Amino acid sequence: MRSSPIPVRWEVATDERMRDIVRRGSTIALPRYAHSVHVEVDGLSPHRWYWYRFSADGEESQIGRTRTAPAAGQHLDQLRMAFASCQNYERGYFTAYHHLASEDLDLVLHLGDYIYEGGTHQGRPRQHNSGEVETLEEYRNRYALYKLDPDLQAAHAAFPWAVVPDDHEVDNNYANDLEQDLAVSPRKFLERRAAAYQAYYEHMPLRRAAVPKGPNMQLFRTLAFGDLATVHLLDTRQYRSDQPNKDTAGLGDDSKGDPRATMLGAQQERWLYAKFAMRDQAWNVLAQQVPMMQRRRPRDNSRRDNLDQWDGYPAARRRLSNALRENATEGVIVLSGDEHENWVSDIKANFDDPTSPTLAAEFVGTSISSAGNGYRTTAQFQRVIAANPHVKYHNGRRGYVRCTVGRETWRTDLRVMPYVTRPGAPIGTPASFVVERRLLNPAQV
Ligand SMILES: [Fe+2]
């Protein structure tokens, strides 16, 4: 792109051929935001489809489709959404998005690892376009590579997306201002985080409220869907304390760990717990990055606890479950990414007491492509399930998760494919789960 501002025109229509245009305007694509534009359109009707396109310099974009949310408080019987995470370009094709684009959805949630920061590796189905990315220019080029994927483009063009980043949009397993291996100073790392956050903002459908200020970016937020569901998008990276024990070993036991450990930071915790007291919607969705369930590893299991997940922050998890109990928050569903495997679990008031109340149900999404083809499950994982009665299911194949939210029941379909290292995999549904809202009742305590 030339290094000057470029005028961009935008149009919104009620039909896919862009004949009935109901809103139009112009904006300026600035070099300082990589010539991205973020248009906030008002005056649209609630709860309906719209189509949009951009034009600049005599060129016209493809036509995208989006959907407005229901009006505040509007009665709503059903919400259909899918969530995805973890799309390492080198490890496979984004075939999952080809299938997702033909689903019947109101919303797509992306729970992080939209790009991976690493360099190129031999022998992979596709290759990154540089070494590990650290500068603003390098992050921008990495997004450009990912955004050229036709399946990813189709999924963006088909539905509105709501997004939150995890670690790989910046650096693997970072915690606030601390790099994974602490090889650079917090001050230096924050310069990298500022570049990474800026590129994330530029390339993602985010509003003005999310414009980064240096290394800081306002990402936690709430989306309401009529009187049916509230989606709390959480940020478990920007404010968290460092992983315990240098992120190497230890048991994720609620009685252990630093009582000051935090995933969300004090301000986001206060914000979230205040939301728990509200009764405006039937379902409260926590859309966030890393698995929340406790997983004790059986002694014969070589896998260790993942201290980058909530198991590494038991005090923070305890504060969150106490807030759910104190507010008797109903209909809580936790959606998580990061794991590159599907897991399904109850969130218990006390994970070590199977008779304790179930506060929430958690669905962990698998990856779009990260870690390659994967596997259905193994005896090792089945032993983890046997040792953790609240855990219901494991599957290690690639795909996304589809959720159909009704007034009294929540249905989750796990959508997975047999391979991603070649294009064209079919998709199937090896398991579905139904949550009955009346059974998620912290008031039983
Ligand atoms: Fe990931």
Short mmCIF file of C-alpha atoms in Angstrom, two decimals, residues 16-442:
data_model
loop_
_atom_site.label_atom_id
_atom_site.label_comp_id
_atom_site.label_asym_id
_atom_site.label_seq_id
_atom_site.Cartn_x
_atom_site.Cartn_y
_atom_site.Cartn_z
CA GLU A 16 -27.42 -10.14 -1.07
CA ARG A 17 -27.28 -8.35 -4.42
CA MET A 18 -26.84 -4.96 -2.71
CA ARG A 19 -29.94 -3.48 -4.42
CA ASP A 20 -31.74 -2.19 -1.33
CA ILE A 21 -29.03 -0.09 0.30
CA VAL A 22 -30.15 1.22 3.70
CA ARG A 23 -26.92 2.77 4.98
CA ARG A 24 -23.83 4.09 3.22
CA GLY A 25 -20.93 6.31 4.11
CA SER A 26 -17.26 6.93 3.70
CA THR A 27 -14.26 6.67 5.96
CA ILE A 28 -10.51 7.03 5.67
CA ALA A 29 -8.10 4.10 5.71
CA LEU A 30 -5.03 5.38 7.52
CA PRO A 31 -1.50 4.00 7.10
CA ARG A 32 -1.07 4.06 10.89
CA TYR A 33 -3.76 1.36 11.12
CA ALA A 34 -2.41 -0.62 8.16
CA HIS A 35 -5.16 0.89 5.99
CA SER A 36 -7.81 -1.01 7.93
CA VAL A 37 -11.22 0.54 8.50
CA HIS A 38 -13.64 -0.23 11.34
CA VAL A 39 -17.12 1.08 10.58
CA GLU A 40 -19.74 1.21 13.34
CA VAL A 41 -23.10 1.39 11.59
CA ASP A 42 -26.15 2.64 13.49
CA GLY A 43 -29.82 2.86 12.60
CA LEU A 44 -30.13 -0.79 11.55
CA SER A 45 -33.09 -2.96 12.56
CA PRO A 46 -32.50 -5.55 15.29
CA HIS A 47 -32.33 -9.31 14.71
CA ARG A 48 -31.99 -9.55 10.94
CA TRP A 49 -29.49 -10.22 8.17
CA TYR A 50 -27.65 -7.47 6.28
CA TRP A 51 -25.09 -7.53 3.48
CA TYR A 52 -22.16 -5.09 3.10
CA ARG A 53 -19.27 -4.17 0.85
CA PHE A 54 -16.44 -1.65 0.56
CA SER A 55 -15.01 0.22 -2.40
CA ALA A 56 -11.74 2.13 -2.75
CA ASP A 57 -9.57 3.26 -5.61
CA GLY A 58 -12.03 1.88 -8.16
CA GLU A 59 -12.00 -1.60 -6.58
CA GLU A 60 -14.96 -3.31 -4.96
CA SER A 61 -14.69 -5.84 -2.13
CA GLN A 62 -16.56 -9.11 -2.00
CA ILE A 63 -19.98 -8.90 -0.36
CA GLY A 64 -20.14 -9.94 3.27
CA ARG A 65 -23.17 -10.90 5.31
CA THR A 66 -23.78 -9.98 8.92
CA ARG A 67 -26.59 -10.07 11.44
CA THR A 68 -27.78 -7.61 14.05
CA ALA A 69 -28.48 -8.76 17.61
CA PRO A 70 -32.05 -8.76 18.95
CA ALA A 71 -33.16 -5.53 20.63
CA ALA A 72 -32.37 -5.17 24.32
CA GLY A 73 -34.77 -7.31 26.33
CA GLN A 74 -36.51 -8.69 23.20
CA HIS A 75 -38.00 -12.13 23.75
CA LEU A 76 -35.86 -14.70 21.98
CA ASP A 77 -36.49 -18.45 21.73
CA GLN A 78 -33.27 -19.54 20.04
CA LEU A 79 -29.70 -18.48 19.37
CA ARG A 80 -27.39 -20.50 17.14
CA MET A 81 -23.67 -20.02 17.37
CA ALA A 82 -20.37 -21.75 16.83
CA PHE A 83 -17.01 -21.23 18.46
CA ALA A 84 -13.51 -21.92 17.23
CA SER A 85 -9.89 -21.41 18.28
CA CYS A 86 -6.30 -22.35 17.50
CA GLN A 87 -5.58 -22.15 13.80
CA ASN A 88 -1.91 -22.82 13.19
CA TYR A 89 -1.55 -22.22 9.45
CA GLU A 90 1.46 -24.51 9.17
CA ARG A 91 -0.22 -27.51 10.75
CA GLY A 92 -3.13 -27.88 8.37
CA TYR A 93 -5.88 -26.54 6.16
CA PHE A 94 -8.78 -24.50 7.54
CA THR A 95 -11.32 -26.98 6.14
CA ALA A 96 -13.33 -26.58 9.35
CA TYR A 97 -14.22 -23.05 8.23
CA HIS A 98 -15.46 -24.34 4.89
CA HIS A 99 -17.98 -26.45 6.79
CA LEU A 100 -18.73 -23.74 9.36
CA ALA A 101 -19.58 -21.27 6.58
CA SER A 102 -22.49 -23.47 5.47
CA GLU A 103 -23.96 -23.83 8.97
CA ASP A 104 -27.07 -21.94 10.04
CA LEU A 105 -25.66 -19.55 12.67
CA ASP A 106 -26.36 -16.17 14.23
CA LEU A 107 -22.83 -15.68 15.58
CA VAL A 108 -19.28 -17.03 15.51
CA LEU A 109 -17.04 -16.71 18.57
CA HIS A 110 -13.26 -16.96 18.20
CA LEU A 111 -11.55 -17.75 21.49
CA GLY A 112 -7.94 -17.12 20.53
CA ASP A 113 -4.84 -18.30 18.68
CA TYR A 114 -6.12 -16.73 15.47
CA ILE A 115 -2.51 -16.57 14.31
CA TYR A 116 0.60 -18.33 15.56
CA GLU A 117 3.71 -16.24 16.07
CA GLY A 118 6.28 -18.95 15.33
CA GLY A 119 8.62 -19.19 12.36
CA THR A 120 8.70 -21.64 9.49
CA HIS A 121 9.18 -25.39 9.87
CA GLN A 122 10.10 -27.99 7.28
CA GLY A 123 7.75 -30.81 6.42
CA ARG A 124 4.49 -29.08 7.31
CA PRO A 125 1.49 -28.96 4.98
CA ARG A 126 1.78 -25.16 4.70
CA GLN A 127 4.49 -22.68 5.62
CA HIS A 128 4.58 -19.45 7.59
CA ASN A 129 5.90 -16.40 5.76
CA SER A 130 8.78 -15.43 8.09
CA GLY A 131 10.65 -16.34 11.25
CA GLU A 132 9.01 -15.67 14.62
CA VAL A 133 7.09 -12.39 14.42
CA GLU A 134 7.96 -9.60 16.86
CA THR A 135 7.60 -6.24 15.10
CA LEU A 136 4.42 -4.52 13.96
CA GLU A 137 5.32 -5.12 10.31
CA GLU A 138 5.94 -8.82 10.98
CA TYR A 139 2.64 -9.27 12.85
CA ARG A 140 0.81 -7.50 10.00
CA ASN A 141 2.38 -9.78 7.42
CA ARG A 142 1.40 -12.82 9.47
CA TYR A 143 -2.26 -11.68 9.57
CA ALA A 144 -2.07 -11.04 5.83
CA LEU A 145 -1.00 -14.66 5.28
CA TYR A 146 -3.80 -16.08 7.43
CA LYS A 147 -6.44 -13.70 6.06
CA LEU A 148 -5.75 -14.89 2.51
CA ASP A 149 -7.04 -18.36 3.38
CA PRO A 150 -10.25 -18.83 1.33
CA ASP A 151 -12.04 -20.97 3.95
CA LEU A 152 -11.38 -18.40 6.68
CA GLN A 153 -12.59 -15.65 4.34
CA ALA A 154 -15.80 -17.57 3.65
CA ALA A 155 -16.53 -17.95 7.37
CA HIS A 156 -16.00 -14.23 7.98
CA ALA A 157 -18.20 -13.34 5.01
CA ALA A 158 -21.04 -15.58 6.25
CA PHE A 159 -21.56 -14.45 9.87
CA PRO A 160 -20.80 -11.76 12.43
CA TRP A 161 -17.81 -12.70 14.59
CA ALA A 162 -16.95 -11.77 18.18
CA VAL A 163 -13.29 -12.34 18.99
CA VAL A 164 -10.86 -12.46 21.91
CA PRO A 165 -7.15 -13.29 21.59
CA ASP A 166 -5.18 -15.85 23.60
CA ASP A 167 -1.41 -16.14 23.82
CA HIS A 168 -0.22 -16.89 20.27
CA GLU A 169 -1.47 -13.56 18.93
CA VAL A 170 1.51 -12.24 20.95
CA ASP A 171 3.81 -14.98 22.32
CA ASN A 172 3.27 -18.52 23.63
CA ASN A 173 2.09 -18.65 27.28
CA TYR A 174 2.77 -15.00 28.08
CA ALA A 175 1.33 -13.62 31.29
CA ASN A 176 0.58 -9.88 31.39
CA ASP A 177 3.98 -8.23 30.90
CA LEU A 178 5.99 -11.45 31.24
CA GLU A 179 7.27 -13.36 28.27
CA GLN A 180 7.11 -17.16 28.39
CA ASP A 181 10.76 -17.80 29.27
CA LEU A 182 11.43 -14.39 30.86
CA ALA A 183 14.29 -13.85 28.40
CA VAL A 184 13.37 -10.21 27.85
CA SER A 185 12.47 -7.52 30.38
CA PRO A 186 8.80 -6.63 30.99
CA ARG A 187 9.47 -3.22 29.42
CA LYS A 188 10.80 -4.82 26.25
CA PHE A 189 8.00 -7.38 26.19
CA LEU A 190 5.36 -4.65 26.47
CA GLU A 191 6.77 -3.09 23.28
CA ARG A 192 6.17 -6.41 21.53
CA ARG A 193 2.70 -6.72 23.08
CA ALA A 194 1.84 -3.22 21.80
CA ALA A 195 2.80 -4.23 18.25
CA ALA A 196 0.86 -7.50 18.52
CA TYR A 197 -2.28 -5.86 19.96
CA GLN A 198 -2.21 -3.14 17.32
CA ALA A 199 -2.06 -5.72 14.50
CA TYR A 200 -4.86 -7.72 16.19
CA TYR A 201 -7.06 -4.62 16.35
CA GLU A 202 -6.31 -3.72 12.73
CA HIS A 203 -7.27 -7.14 11.39
CA MET A 204 -10.24 -8.01 13.59
CA PRO A 205 -13.88 -6.84 13.77
CA LEU A 206 -13.44 -4.72 16.91
CA ARG A 207 -15.04 -1.45 17.91
CA ARG A 208 -13.52 1.90 18.81
CA ALA A 209 -13.51 0.88 22.49
CA ALA A 210 -10.82 -1.68 21.65
CA VAL A 211 -8.35 0.70 19.96
CA PRO A 212 -5.07 -0.15 21.73
CA LYS A 213 -3.40 2.45 23.91
CA GLY A 214 0.22 1.40 23.76
CA PRO A 215 0.43 -2.16 25.17
CA ASN A 216 -3.12 -2.01 26.59
CA MET A 217 -6.34 -3.04 24.91
CA GLN A 218 -9.91 -3.16 26.30
CA LEU A 219 -11.10 -6.63 25.31
CA PHE A 220 -13.40 -7.93 28.06
CA ARG A 221 -16.96 -7.03 27.20
CA THR A 222 -20.54 -8.30 27.20
CA LEU A 223 -22.84 -9.05 24.26
CA ALA A 224 -26.55 -9.46 25.04
CA PHE A 225 -28.94 -11.46 22.86
CA GLY A 226 -32.43 -10.35 23.83
CA ASP A 227 -33.67 -12.01 27.01
CA LEU A 228 -32.03 -15.33 26.10
CA ALA A 229 -28.27 -15.11 26.56
CA THR A 230 -25.48 -12.85 27.73
CA VAL A 231 -22.02 -13.60 26.36
CA HIS A 232 -19.20 -12.39 28.60
CA LEU A 233 -16.02 -12.29 26.52
CA LEU A 234 -13.14 -12.56 28.98
CA ASP A 235 -9.45 -11.64 28.77
CA THR A 236 -7.34 -14.18 30.66
CA ARG A 237 -3.95 -13.01 29.26
CA GLN A 238 -3.51 -9.28 29.68
CA TYR A 239 -3.93 -9.06 33.46
CA ARG A 240 -2.99 -12.53 34.75
CA SER A 241 -0.29 -13.26 37.29
CA ASP A 242 2.61 -15.46 36.20
CA GLN A 243 2.09 -19.22 35.94
CA PRO A 244 3.15 -20.96 39.20
CA ASN A 245 6.37 -22.95 39.62
CA LYS A 246 7.88 -21.42 36.48
CA ASP A 247 5.09 -23.11 34.49
CA THR A 248 6.71 -26.53 34.92
CA ALA A 249 5.10 -28.69 37.60
CA GLY A 250 2.56 -28.82 40.37
CA LEU A 251 -0.95 -29.96 41.04
CA GLY A 252 -3.97 -27.82 40.16
CA ASP A 253 -5.59 -28.34 43.54
CA ASP A 254 -8.01 -25.75 44.87
CA SER A 255 -6.33 -25.85 48.29
CA LYS A 256 -2.89 -25.08 46.89
CA GLY A 257 -1.33 -22.23 45.01
CA ASP A 258 -0.83 -18.53 45.64
CA PRO A 259 -4.06 -17.02 47.06
CA ARG A 260 -3.29 -13.78 45.17
CA ALA A 261 -3.01 -15.57 41.81
CA THR A 262 -5.32 -14.07 39.21
CA MET A 263 -6.47 -14.93 35.69
CA LEU A 264 -8.62 -11.85 35.10
CA GLY A 265 -7.03 -9.15 37.26
CA ALA A 266 -8.86 -7.32 40.05
CA GLN A 267 -10.78 -4.90 37.84
CA GLN A 268 -12.12 -7.55 35.44
CA GLU A 269 -13.05 -9.81 38.38
CA ARG A 270 -15.13 -7.01 39.97
CA TRP A 271 -16.77 -6.29 36.59
CA LEU A 272 -17.62 -9.96 35.99
CA TYR A 273 -18.92 -10.71 39.48
CA ALA A 274 -21.22 -7.67 39.29
CA LYS A 275 -22.62 -9.17 36.07
CA PHE A 276 -23.31 -12.44 37.91
CA ALA A 277 -25.86 -10.61 40.07
CA MET A 278 -27.99 -9.61 37.05
CA ARG A 279 -31.02 -11.58 35.97
CA ASP A 280 -31.69 -10.14 32.52
CA GLN A 281 -30.99 -13.26 30.44
CA ALA A 282 -31.64 -16.97 30.83
CA TRP A 283 -28.08 -18.06 30.01
CA ASN A 284 -24.77 -16.58 31.15
CA VAL A 285 -21.97 -17.57 28.79
CA LEU A 286 -18.33 -17.21 29.79
CA ALA A 287 -16.47 -17.17 26.45
CA GLN A 288 -12.80 -17.37 27.32
CA GLN A 289 -9.44 -18.79 26.43
CA VAL A 290 -8.24 -21.63 28.66
CA PRO A 291 -10.02 -24.68 30.17
CA MET A 292 -11.58 -24.06 33.59
CA MET A 293 -12.34 -27.61 34.81
CA GLN A 294 -10.07 -29.30 37.33
CA ARG A 295 -8.26 -32.29 35.87
CA ARG A 296 -6.38 -34.44 38.31
CA ARG A 297 -3.91 -36.66 36.48
CA PRO A 298 -4.00 -40.30 37.55
CA ARG A 299 -0.65 -41.58 38.87
CA ASP A 300 -0.05 -43.82 35.87
CA ASN A 301 -0.54 -40.88 33.51
CA SER A 302 2.48 -39.18 32.07
CA ARG A 303 0.60 -35.96 31.32
CA ARG A 304 1.14 -33.21 33.87
CA ASP A 305 -1.21 -30.42 34.83
CA ASN A 306 -1.35 -27.55 32.41
CA LEU A 307 -0.44 -24.63 34.67
CA ASP A 308 -1.22 -22.13 31.93
CA GLN A 309 -4.90 -23.05 32.37
CA TRP A 310 -7.22 -22.45 35.34
CA ASP A 311 -5.64 -25.53 37.01
CA GLY A 312 -2.57 -23.34 37.56
CA TYR A 313 -4.69 -20.65 39.24
CA PRO A 314 -6.88 -22.51 41.78
CA ALA A 315 -7.38 -19.45 44.01
CA ALA A 316 -8.71 -17.45 41.05
CA ARG A 317 -11.04 -20.32 40.10
CA ARG A 318 -12.27 -20.51 43.71
CA ARG A 319 -13.09 -16.78 43.74
CA LEU A 320 -15.04 -17.16 40.51
CA SER A 321 -17.05 -20.14 41.73
CA ASN A 322 -17.73 -18.38 45.05
CA ALA A 323 -19.09 -15.40 43.10
CA LEU A 324 -21.39 -17.72 41.11
CA ARG A 325 -22.66 -19.28 44.34
CA GLU A 326 -23.12 -16.01 46.22
CA ASN A 327 -25.15 -14.60 43.33
CA ALA A 328 -26.96 -17.89 42.64
CA THR A 329 -26.20 -17.25 38.98
CA GLU A 330 -28.25 -19.55 36.77
CA GLY A 331 -27.65 -21.02 33.35
CA VAL A 332 -23.87 -20.62 33.31
CA ILE A 333 -22.01 -22.14 30.34
CA VAL A 334 -18.23 -21.91 29.98
CA LEU A 335 -16.76 -22.00 26.46
CA SER A 336 -13.01 -22.44 26.22
CA GLY A 337 -10.23 -22.79 23.65
CA ASP A 338 -6.49 -23.48 23.87
CA GLU A 339 -6.57 -27.24 24.39
CA HIS A 340 -6.59 -28.51 20.78
CA GLU A 341 -9.01 -31.20 22.02
CA ASN A 342 -12.70 -31.32 22.85
CA TRP A 343 -13.44 -31.79 26.53
CA VAL A 344 -16.84 -31.66 28.20
CA SER A 345 -17.14 -31.18 31.94
CA ASP A 346 -19.27 -30.00 34.81
CA ILE A 347 -17.86 -27.08 36.80
CA LYS A 348 -18.38 -28.19 40.40
CA ALA A 349 -18.57 -26.08 43.54
CA ASN A 350 -15.98 -28.56 44.84
CA PHE A 351 -14.35 -30.68 42.14
CA ASP A 352 -13.20 -33.22 44.75
CA ASP A 353 -16.76 -33.82 45.97
CA PRO A 354 -18.97 -35.32 43.23
CA THR A 355 -22.08 -34.58 45.34
CA SER A 356 -21.38 -30.83 45.44
CA PRO A 357 -23.58 -28.58 43.27
CA THR A 358 -22.87 -28.18 39.58
CA LEU A 359 -22.35 -24.47 38.94
CA ALA A 360 -21.86 -24.59 35.19
CA ALA A 361 -21.18 -26.80 32.19
CA GLU A 362 -17.95 -26.35 30.25
CA PHE A 363 -17.32 -27.11 26.58
CA VAL A 364 -13.71 -26.95 25.45
CA GLY A 365 -13.30 -26.48 21.73
CA THR A 366 -10.72 -28.36 19.71
CA SER A 367 -8.42 -26.61 17.24
CA ILE A 368 -9.16 -25.60 13.68
CA SER A 369 -5.77 -27.01 12.61
CA SER A 370 -3.22 -26.74 15.45
CA ALA A 371 -1.24 -29.90 16.26
CA GLY A 372 -2.19 -31.52 12.95
CA ASN A 373 -4.64 -34.34 12.38
CA GLY A 374 -5.03 -35.39 16.01
CA TYR A 375 -6.72 -38.62 17.10
CA ARG A 376 -10.15 -39.64 18.31
CA THR A 377 -9.12 -40.39 21.88
CA THR A 378 -6.62 -42.62 23.72
CA ALA A 379 -6.60 -44.86 26.81
CA GLN A 380 -4.53 -42.18 28.55
CA PHE A 381 -7.31 -39.63 28.16
CA GLN A 382 -9.96 -42.13 29.19
CA ARG A 383 -8.00 -42.65 32.43
CA VAL A 384 -8.15 -38.88 33.05
CA ILE A 385 -11.93 -39.06 32.66
CA ALA A 386 -12.14 -42.04 35.02
CA ALA A 387 -10.14 -40.11 37.64
CA ASN A 388 -12.37 -37.00 37.31
CA PRO A 389 -16.07 -37.91 37.56
CA HIS A 390 -17.17 -34.38 36.55
CA VAL A 391 -15.40 -34.79 33.17
CA LYS A 392 -17.69 -36.37 30.58
CA TYR A 393 -15.91 -36.57 27.24
CA HIS A 394 -12.68 -36.21 25.28
CA ASN A 395 -12.01 -36.08 21.54
CA GLY A 396 -8.73 -35.10 19.88
CA ARG A 397 -9.90 -34.42 16.32
CA ARG A 398 -9.98 -30.96 14.65
CA GLY A 399 -13.05 -28.81 14.04
CA TYR A 400 -15.38 -26.38 15.81
CA VAL A 401 -18.27 -26.48 18.26
CA ARG A 402 -21.87 -25.66 17.37
CA CYS A 403 -24.30 -24.53 20.07
CA THR A 404 -28.08 -24.23 19.82
CA VAL A 405 -29.39 -22.21 22.73
CA GLY A 406 -33.04 -22.61 23.68
CA ARG A 407 -35.04 -21.28 26.62
CA GLU A 408 -34.64 -24.38 28.80
CA THR A 409 -32.00 -26.47 27.05
CA TRP A 410 -28.57 -25.83 25.57
CA ARG A 411 -27.46 -28.22 22.86
CA THR A 412 -23.79 -28.60 21.91
CA ASP A 413 -22.67 -30.51 18.81
CA LEU A 414 -18.97 -31.31 18.50
CA ARG A 415 -18.07 -31.01 14.83
CA VAL A 416 -14.81 -32.74 13.87
CA MET A 417 -12.94 -34.01 10.81
CA PRO A 418 -10.64 -37.02 10.26
CA TYR A 419 -7.70 -34.95 8.92
CA VAL A 420 -6.46 -31.41 8.21
CA THR A 421 -3.05 -32.03 6.62
CA ARG A 422 -4.81 -32.43 3.26
CA PRO A 423 -7.70 -30.28 2.01
CA GLY A 424 -11.25 -31.54 1.59
CA ALA A 425 -11.97 -33.50 4.78
CA PRO A 426 -15.62 -34.30 5.49
CA ILE A 427 -17.10 -33.27 8.84
CA GLY A 428 -19.14 -35.24 11.34
CA THR A 429 -20.66 -35.03 14.80
CA PRO A 430 -19.22 -37.76 17.03
CA ALA A 431 -21.03 -36.45 20.12
CA SER A 432 -23.76 -34.04 21.18
CA PHE A 433 -24.64 -32.86 24.67
CA VAL A 434 -27.78 -31.26 26.10
CA VAL A 435 -27.66 -29.11 29.22
CA GLU A 436 -30.91 -28.61 31.11
CA ARG A 437 -30.91 -25.13 32.56
CA ARG A 438 -32.87 -26.09 35.68
CA LEU A 439 -30.09 -28.49 36.68
CA LEU A 440 -27.47 -25.73 36.79
CA ASN A 441 -28.57 -24.40 40.11
CA PRO A 442 -26.04 -22.92 42.51
#
